[in-house]
CSV table of N, CA, C and O in Angstrom, one decimal:
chain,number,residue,atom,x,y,z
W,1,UNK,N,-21.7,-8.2,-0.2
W,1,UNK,CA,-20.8,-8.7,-1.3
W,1,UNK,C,-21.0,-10.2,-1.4
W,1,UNK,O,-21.1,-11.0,-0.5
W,2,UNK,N,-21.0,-10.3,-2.5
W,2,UNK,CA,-21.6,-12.0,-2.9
W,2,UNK,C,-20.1,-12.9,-2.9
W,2,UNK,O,-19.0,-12.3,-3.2
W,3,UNK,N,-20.1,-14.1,-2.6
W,3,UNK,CA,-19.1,-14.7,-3.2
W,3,UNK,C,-19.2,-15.0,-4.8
W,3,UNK,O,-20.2,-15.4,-5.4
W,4,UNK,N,-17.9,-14.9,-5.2
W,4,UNK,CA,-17.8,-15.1,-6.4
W,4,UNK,C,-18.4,-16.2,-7.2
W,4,UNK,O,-19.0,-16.1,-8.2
W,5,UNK,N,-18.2,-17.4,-6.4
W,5,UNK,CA,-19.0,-18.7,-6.8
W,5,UNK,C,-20.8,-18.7,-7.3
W,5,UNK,O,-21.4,-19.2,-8.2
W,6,UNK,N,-21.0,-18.0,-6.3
W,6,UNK,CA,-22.5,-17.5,-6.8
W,6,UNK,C,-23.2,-16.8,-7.3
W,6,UNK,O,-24.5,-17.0,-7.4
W,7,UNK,N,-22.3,-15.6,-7.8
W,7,UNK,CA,-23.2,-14.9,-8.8
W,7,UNK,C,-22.9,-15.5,-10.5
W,7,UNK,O,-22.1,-15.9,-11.3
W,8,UNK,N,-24.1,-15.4,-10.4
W,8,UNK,CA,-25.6,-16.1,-11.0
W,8,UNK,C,-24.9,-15.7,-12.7
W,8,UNK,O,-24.8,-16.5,-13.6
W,9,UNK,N,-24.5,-14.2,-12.9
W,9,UNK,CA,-24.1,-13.7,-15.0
W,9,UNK,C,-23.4,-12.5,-14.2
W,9,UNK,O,-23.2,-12.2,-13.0
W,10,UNK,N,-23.0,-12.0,-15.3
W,10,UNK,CA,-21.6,-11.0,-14.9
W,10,UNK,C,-22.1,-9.7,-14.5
W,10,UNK,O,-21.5,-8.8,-13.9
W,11,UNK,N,-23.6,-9.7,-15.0
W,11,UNK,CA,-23.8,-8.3,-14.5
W,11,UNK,C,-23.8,-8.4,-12.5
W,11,UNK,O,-23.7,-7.3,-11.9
W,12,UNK,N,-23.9,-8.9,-12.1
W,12,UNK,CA,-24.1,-9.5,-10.7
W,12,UNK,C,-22.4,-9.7,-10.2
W,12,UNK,O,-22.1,-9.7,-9.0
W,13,UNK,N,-21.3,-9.8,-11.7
W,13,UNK,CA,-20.1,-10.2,-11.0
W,13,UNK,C,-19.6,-8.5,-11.2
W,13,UNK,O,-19.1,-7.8,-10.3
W,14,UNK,N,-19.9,-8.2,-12.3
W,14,UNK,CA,-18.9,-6.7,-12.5
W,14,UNK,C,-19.7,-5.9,-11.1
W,14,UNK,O,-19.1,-5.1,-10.5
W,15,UNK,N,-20.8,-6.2,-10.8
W,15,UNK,CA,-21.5,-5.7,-9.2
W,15,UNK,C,-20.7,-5.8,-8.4
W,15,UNK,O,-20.4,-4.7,-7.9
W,16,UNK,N,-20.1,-6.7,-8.0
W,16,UNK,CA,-19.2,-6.9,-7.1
W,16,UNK,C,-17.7,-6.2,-6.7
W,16,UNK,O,-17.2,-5.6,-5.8
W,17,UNK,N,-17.2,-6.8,-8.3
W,17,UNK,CA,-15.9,-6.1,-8.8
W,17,UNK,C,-16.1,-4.8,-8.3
W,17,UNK,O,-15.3,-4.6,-7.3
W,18,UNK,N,-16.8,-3.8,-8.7
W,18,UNK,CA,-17.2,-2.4,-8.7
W,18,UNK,C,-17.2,-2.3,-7.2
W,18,UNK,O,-16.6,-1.3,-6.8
W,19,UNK,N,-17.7,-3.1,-6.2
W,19,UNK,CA,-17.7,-2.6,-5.1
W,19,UNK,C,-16.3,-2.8,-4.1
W,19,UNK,O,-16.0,-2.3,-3.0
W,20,UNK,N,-15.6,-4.0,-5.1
W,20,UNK,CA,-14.5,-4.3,-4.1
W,20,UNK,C,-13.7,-3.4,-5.1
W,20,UNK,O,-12.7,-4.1,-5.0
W,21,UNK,N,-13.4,-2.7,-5.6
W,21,UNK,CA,-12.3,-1.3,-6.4
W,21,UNK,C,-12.8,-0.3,-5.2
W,21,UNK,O,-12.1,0.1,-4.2
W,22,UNK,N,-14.4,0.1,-5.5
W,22,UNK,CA,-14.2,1.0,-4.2
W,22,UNK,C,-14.1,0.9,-2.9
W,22,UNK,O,-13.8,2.0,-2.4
W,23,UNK,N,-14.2,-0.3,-2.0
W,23,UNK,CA,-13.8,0.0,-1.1
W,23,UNK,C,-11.7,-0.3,-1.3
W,23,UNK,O,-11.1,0.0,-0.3
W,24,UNK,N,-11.1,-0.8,-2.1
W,24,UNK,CA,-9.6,-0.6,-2.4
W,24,UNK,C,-9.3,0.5,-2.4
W,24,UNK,O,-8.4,0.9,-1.8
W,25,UNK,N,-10.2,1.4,-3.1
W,25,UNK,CA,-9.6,2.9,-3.2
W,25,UNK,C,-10.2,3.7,-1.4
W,25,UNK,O,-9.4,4.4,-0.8
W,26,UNK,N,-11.0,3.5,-1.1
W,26,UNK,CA,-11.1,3.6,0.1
W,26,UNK,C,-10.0,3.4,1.1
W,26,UNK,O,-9.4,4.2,1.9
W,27,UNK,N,-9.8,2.5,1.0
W,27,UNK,CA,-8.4,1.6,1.7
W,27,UNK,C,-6.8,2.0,1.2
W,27,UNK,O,-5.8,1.8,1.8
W,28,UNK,N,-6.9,2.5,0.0
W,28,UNK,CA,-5.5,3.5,-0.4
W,28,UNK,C,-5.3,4.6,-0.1
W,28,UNK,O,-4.2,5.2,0.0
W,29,UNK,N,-6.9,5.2,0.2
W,29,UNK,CA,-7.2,6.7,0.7
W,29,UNK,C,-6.6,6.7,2.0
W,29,UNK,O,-5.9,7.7,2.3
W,30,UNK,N,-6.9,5.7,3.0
W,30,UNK,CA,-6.6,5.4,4.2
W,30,UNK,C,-5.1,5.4,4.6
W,30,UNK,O,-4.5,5.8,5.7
W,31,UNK,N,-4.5,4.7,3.4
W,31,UNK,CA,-3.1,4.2,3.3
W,31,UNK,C,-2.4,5.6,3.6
W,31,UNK,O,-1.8,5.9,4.7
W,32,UNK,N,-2.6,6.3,2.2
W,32,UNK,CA,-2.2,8.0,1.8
W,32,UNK,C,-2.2,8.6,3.2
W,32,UNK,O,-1.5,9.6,3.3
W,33,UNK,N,-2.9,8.2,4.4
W,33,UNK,CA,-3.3,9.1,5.0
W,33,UNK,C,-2.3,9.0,6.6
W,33,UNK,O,-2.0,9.9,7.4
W,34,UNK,N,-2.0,7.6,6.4
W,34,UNK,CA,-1.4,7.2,7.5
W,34,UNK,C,0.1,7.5,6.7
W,34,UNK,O,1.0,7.5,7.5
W,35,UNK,N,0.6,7.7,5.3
W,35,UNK,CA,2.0,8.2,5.3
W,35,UNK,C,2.2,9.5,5.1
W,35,UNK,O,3.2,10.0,4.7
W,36,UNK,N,0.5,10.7,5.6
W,36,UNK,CA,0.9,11.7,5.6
W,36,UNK,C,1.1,11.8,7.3
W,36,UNK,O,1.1,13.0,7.7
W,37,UNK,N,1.1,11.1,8.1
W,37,UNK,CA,1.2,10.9,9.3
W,37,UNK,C,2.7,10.7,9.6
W,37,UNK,O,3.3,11.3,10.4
W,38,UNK,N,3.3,9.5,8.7
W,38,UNK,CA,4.6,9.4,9.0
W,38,UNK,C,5.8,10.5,8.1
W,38,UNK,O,7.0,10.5,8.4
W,39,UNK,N,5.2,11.0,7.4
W,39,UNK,CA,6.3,12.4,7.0
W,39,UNK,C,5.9,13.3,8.2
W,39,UNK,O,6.8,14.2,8.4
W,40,UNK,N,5.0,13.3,9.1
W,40,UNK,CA,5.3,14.4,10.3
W,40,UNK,C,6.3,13.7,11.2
W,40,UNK,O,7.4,14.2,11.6
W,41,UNK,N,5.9,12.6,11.5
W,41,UNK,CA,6.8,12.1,12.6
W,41,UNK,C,8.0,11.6,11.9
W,41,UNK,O,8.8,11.2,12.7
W,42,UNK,N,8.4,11.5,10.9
W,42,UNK,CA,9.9,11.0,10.2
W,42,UNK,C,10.8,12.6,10.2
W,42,UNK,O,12.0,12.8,10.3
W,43,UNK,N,9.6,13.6,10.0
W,43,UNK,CA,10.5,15.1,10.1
W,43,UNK,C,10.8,15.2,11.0
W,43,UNK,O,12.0,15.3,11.2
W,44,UNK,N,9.9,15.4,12.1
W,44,UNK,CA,10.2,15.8,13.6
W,44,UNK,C,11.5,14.7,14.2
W,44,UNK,O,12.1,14.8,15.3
W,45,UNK,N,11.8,13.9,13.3
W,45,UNK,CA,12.9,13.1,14.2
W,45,UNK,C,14.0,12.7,13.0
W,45,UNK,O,14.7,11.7,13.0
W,46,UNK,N,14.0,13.6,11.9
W,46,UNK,CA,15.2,13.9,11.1
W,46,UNK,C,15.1,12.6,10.1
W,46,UNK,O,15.9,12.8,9.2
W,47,UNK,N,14.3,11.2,10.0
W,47,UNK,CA,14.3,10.8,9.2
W,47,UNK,C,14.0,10.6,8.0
W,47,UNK,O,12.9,10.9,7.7
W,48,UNK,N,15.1,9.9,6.7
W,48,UNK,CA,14.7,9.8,5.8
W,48,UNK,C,13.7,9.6,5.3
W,48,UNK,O,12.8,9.3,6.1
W,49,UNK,N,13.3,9.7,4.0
W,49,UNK,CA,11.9,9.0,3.6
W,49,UNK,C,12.1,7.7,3.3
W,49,UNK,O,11.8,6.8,4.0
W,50,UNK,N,12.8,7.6,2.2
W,50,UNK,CA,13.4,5.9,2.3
W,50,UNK,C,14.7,5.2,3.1
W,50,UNK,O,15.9,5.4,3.0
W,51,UNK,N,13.7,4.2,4.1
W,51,UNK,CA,14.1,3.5,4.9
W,51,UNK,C,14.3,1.8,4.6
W,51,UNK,O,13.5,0.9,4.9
W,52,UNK,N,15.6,1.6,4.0
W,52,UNK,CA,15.4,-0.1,3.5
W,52,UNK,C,15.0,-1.1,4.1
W,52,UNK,O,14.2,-2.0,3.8
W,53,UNK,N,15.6,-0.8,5.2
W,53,UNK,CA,15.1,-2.3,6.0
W,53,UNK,C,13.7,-2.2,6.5
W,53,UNK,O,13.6,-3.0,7.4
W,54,UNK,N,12.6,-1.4,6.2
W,54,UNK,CA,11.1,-0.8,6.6
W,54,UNK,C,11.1,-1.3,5.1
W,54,UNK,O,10.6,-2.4,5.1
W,55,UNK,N,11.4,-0.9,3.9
W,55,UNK,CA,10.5,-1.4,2.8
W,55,UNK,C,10.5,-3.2,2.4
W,55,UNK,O,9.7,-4.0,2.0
W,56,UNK,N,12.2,-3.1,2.7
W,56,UNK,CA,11.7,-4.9,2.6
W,56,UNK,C,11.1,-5.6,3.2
W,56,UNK,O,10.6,-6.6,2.7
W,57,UNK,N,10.8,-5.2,5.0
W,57,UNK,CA,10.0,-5.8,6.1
W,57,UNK,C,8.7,-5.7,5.4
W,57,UNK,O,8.2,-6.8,5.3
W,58,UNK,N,7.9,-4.8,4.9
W,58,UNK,CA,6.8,-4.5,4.6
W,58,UNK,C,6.5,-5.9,2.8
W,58,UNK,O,5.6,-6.7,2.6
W,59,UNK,N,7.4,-5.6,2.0
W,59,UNK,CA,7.3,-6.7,1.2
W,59,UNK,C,7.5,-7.9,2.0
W,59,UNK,O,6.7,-8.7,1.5
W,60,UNK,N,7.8,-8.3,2.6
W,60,UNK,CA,8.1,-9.6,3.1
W,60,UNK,C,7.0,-10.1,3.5
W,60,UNK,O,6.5,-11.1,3.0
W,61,UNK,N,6.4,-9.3,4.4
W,61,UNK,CA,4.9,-9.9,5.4
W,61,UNK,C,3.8,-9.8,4.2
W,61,UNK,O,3.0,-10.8,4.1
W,62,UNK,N,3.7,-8.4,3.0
W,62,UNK,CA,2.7,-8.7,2.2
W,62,UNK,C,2.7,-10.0,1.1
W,62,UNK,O,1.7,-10.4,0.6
W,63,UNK,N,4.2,-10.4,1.0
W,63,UNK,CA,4.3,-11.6,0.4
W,63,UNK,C,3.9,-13.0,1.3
W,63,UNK,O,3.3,-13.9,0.8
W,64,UNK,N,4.1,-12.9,2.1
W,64,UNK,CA,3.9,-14.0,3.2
W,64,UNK,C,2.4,-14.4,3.2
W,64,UNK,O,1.9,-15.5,2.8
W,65,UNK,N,1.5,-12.8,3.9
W,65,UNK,CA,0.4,-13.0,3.7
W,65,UNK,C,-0.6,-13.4,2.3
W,65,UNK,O,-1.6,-14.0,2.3
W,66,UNK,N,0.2,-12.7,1.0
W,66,UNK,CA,-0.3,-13.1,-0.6
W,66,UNK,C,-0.7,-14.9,-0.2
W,66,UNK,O,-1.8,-15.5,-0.3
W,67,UNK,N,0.7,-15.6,0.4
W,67,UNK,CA,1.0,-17.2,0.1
W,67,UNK,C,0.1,-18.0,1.1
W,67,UNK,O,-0.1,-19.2,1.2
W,68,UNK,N,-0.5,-16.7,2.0
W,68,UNK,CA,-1.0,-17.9,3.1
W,68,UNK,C,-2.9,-17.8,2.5
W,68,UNK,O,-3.8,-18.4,3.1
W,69,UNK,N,-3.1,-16.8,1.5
W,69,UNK,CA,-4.8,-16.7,1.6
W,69,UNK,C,-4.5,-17.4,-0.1
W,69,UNK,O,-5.6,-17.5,-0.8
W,70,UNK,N,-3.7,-17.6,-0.6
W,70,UNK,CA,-3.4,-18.0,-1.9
W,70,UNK,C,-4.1,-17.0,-3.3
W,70,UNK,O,-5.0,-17.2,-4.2
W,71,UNK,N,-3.2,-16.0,-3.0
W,71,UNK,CA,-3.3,-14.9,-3.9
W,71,UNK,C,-1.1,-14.8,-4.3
W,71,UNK,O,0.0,-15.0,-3.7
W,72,UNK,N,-1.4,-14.5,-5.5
W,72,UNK,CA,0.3,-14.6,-6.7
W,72,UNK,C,1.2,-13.9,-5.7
W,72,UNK,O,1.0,-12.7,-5.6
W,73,UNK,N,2.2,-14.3,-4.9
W,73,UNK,CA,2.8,-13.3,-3.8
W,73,UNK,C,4.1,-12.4,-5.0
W,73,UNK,O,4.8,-11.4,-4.7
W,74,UNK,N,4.2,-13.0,-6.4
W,74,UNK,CA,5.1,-12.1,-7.2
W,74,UNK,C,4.1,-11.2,-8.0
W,74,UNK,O,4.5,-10.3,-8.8
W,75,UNK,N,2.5,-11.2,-7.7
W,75,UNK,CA,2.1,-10.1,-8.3
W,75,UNK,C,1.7,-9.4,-6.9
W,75,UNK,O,1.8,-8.2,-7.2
W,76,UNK,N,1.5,-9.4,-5.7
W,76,UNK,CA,1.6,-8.9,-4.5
W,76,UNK,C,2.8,-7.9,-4.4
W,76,UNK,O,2.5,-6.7,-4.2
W,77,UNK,N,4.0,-8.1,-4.5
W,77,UNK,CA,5.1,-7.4,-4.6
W,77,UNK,C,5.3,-6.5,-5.4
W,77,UNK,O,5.7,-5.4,-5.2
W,78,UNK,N,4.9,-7.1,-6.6
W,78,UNK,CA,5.1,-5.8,-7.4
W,78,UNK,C,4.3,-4.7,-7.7
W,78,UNK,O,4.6,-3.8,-8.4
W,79,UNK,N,3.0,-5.0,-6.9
W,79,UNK,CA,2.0,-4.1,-6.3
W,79,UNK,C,2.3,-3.4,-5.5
W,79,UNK,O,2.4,-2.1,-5.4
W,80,UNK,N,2.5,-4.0,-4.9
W,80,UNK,CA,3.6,-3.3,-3.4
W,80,UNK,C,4.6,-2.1,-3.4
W,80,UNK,O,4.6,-1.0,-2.8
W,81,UNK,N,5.3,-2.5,-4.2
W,81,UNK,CA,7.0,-1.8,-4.9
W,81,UNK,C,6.6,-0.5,-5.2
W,81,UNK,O,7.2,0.6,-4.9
W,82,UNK,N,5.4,-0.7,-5.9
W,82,UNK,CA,4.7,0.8,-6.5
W,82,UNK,C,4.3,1.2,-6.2
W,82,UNK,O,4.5,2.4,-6.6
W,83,UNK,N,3.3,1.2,-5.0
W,83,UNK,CA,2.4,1.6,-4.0
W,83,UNK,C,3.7,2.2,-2.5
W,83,UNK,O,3.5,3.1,-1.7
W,84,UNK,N,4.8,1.4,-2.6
W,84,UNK,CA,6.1,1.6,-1.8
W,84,UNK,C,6.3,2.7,-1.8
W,84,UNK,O,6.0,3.5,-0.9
W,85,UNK,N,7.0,3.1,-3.4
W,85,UNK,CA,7.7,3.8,-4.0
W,85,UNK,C,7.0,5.5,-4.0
W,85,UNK,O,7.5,6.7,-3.8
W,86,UNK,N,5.7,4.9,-4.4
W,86,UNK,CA,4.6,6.0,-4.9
W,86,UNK,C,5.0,7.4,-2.7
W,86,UNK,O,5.7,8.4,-2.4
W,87,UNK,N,4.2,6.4,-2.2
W,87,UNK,CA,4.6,6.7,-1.0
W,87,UNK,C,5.7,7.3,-0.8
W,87,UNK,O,5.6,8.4,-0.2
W,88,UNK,N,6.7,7.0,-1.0
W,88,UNK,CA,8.4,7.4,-0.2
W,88,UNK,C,8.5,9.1,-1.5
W,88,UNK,O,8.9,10.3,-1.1
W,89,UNK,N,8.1,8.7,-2.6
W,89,UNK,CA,8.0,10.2,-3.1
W,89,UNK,C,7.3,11.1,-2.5
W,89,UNK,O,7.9,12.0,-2.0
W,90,UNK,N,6.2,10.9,-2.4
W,90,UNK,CA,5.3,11.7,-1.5
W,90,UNK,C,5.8,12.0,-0.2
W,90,UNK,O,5.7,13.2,0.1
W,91,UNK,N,6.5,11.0,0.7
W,91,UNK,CA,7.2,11.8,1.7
W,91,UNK,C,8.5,12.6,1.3
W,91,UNK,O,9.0,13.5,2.0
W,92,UNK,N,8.8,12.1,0.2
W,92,UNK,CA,10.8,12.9,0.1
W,92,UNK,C,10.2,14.7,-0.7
W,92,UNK,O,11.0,15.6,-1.2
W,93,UNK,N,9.0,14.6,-0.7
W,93,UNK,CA,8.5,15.9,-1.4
W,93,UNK,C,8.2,16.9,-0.4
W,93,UNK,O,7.7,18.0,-0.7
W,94,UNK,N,8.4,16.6,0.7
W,94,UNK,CA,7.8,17.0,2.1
W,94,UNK,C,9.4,17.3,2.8
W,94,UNK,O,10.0,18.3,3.0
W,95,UNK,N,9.9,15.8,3.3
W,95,UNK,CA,10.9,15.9,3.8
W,95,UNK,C,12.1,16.8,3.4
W,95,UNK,O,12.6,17.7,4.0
W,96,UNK,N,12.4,16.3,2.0
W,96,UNK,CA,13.5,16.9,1.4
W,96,UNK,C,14.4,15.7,1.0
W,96,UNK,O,13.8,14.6,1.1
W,97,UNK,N,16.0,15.7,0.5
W,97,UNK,CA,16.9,14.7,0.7
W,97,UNK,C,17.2,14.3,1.9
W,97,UNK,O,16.8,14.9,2.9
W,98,UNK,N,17.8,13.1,2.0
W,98,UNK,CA,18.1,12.6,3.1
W,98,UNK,C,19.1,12.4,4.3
W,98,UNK,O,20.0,11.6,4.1
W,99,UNK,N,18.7,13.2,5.5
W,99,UNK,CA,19.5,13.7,6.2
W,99,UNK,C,20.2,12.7,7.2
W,99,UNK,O,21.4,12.9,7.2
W,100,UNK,N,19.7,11.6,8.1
W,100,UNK,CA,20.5,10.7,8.2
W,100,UNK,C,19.5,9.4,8.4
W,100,UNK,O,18.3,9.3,8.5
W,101,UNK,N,20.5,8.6,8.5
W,101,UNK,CA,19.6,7.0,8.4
W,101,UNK,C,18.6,6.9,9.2
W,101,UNK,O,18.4,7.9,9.9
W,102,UNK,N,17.7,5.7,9.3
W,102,UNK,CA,16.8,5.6,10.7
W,102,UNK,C,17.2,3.9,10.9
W,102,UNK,O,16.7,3.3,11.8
């Protein structure tokens, strides 16, 4: 993967682009995979799927880290929220409603 600074016309940049989407989707595949990990262990131990103080902890650090490599930490979040949210359905589809706090 080239730095951006140096490729040369866009067919060399949309090259790049293209490779950093797939390995993102690679990396969301991964994501998917570790919260089908935690709907086993949140069942086995009665917890909900949405857990607040787990989703703001998780915005917090990805805003943190947005501010420290200098990427938008208000478009970081609201990437987040979605990708949160997307997640906590996918476990409450499994889990069920929610049985008691964690």
């Amino acid at each position: 993967m080239l730095d951006p600074a140096i490729c040369s016309d866009m067919t060399a940049l949309r090259a790049n682009i293209d490779a950093l989407d797939r390995e993102l989707v690679r990396l969301l595949r991964l994501r998917a995979a570790h919260i089908d990990r935690a709907i086993e262990l949140k069942r086995a131990n009665g917890w909900p799927a949405r857990i607040p103080t787990r989703v703001e902890d998780v915005v917090t650090k990805v805003r943190a880290e947005s501010a420290a490599c200098g990427l938008d930490p208000d478009l970081t979040e609201t990437l987040w929220r979605q990708l949160i949210d997307w997640s906590i359905d996918r476990e409450a589809r499994v889990i069920g409603p929610d049985t008691k706090p964690a």
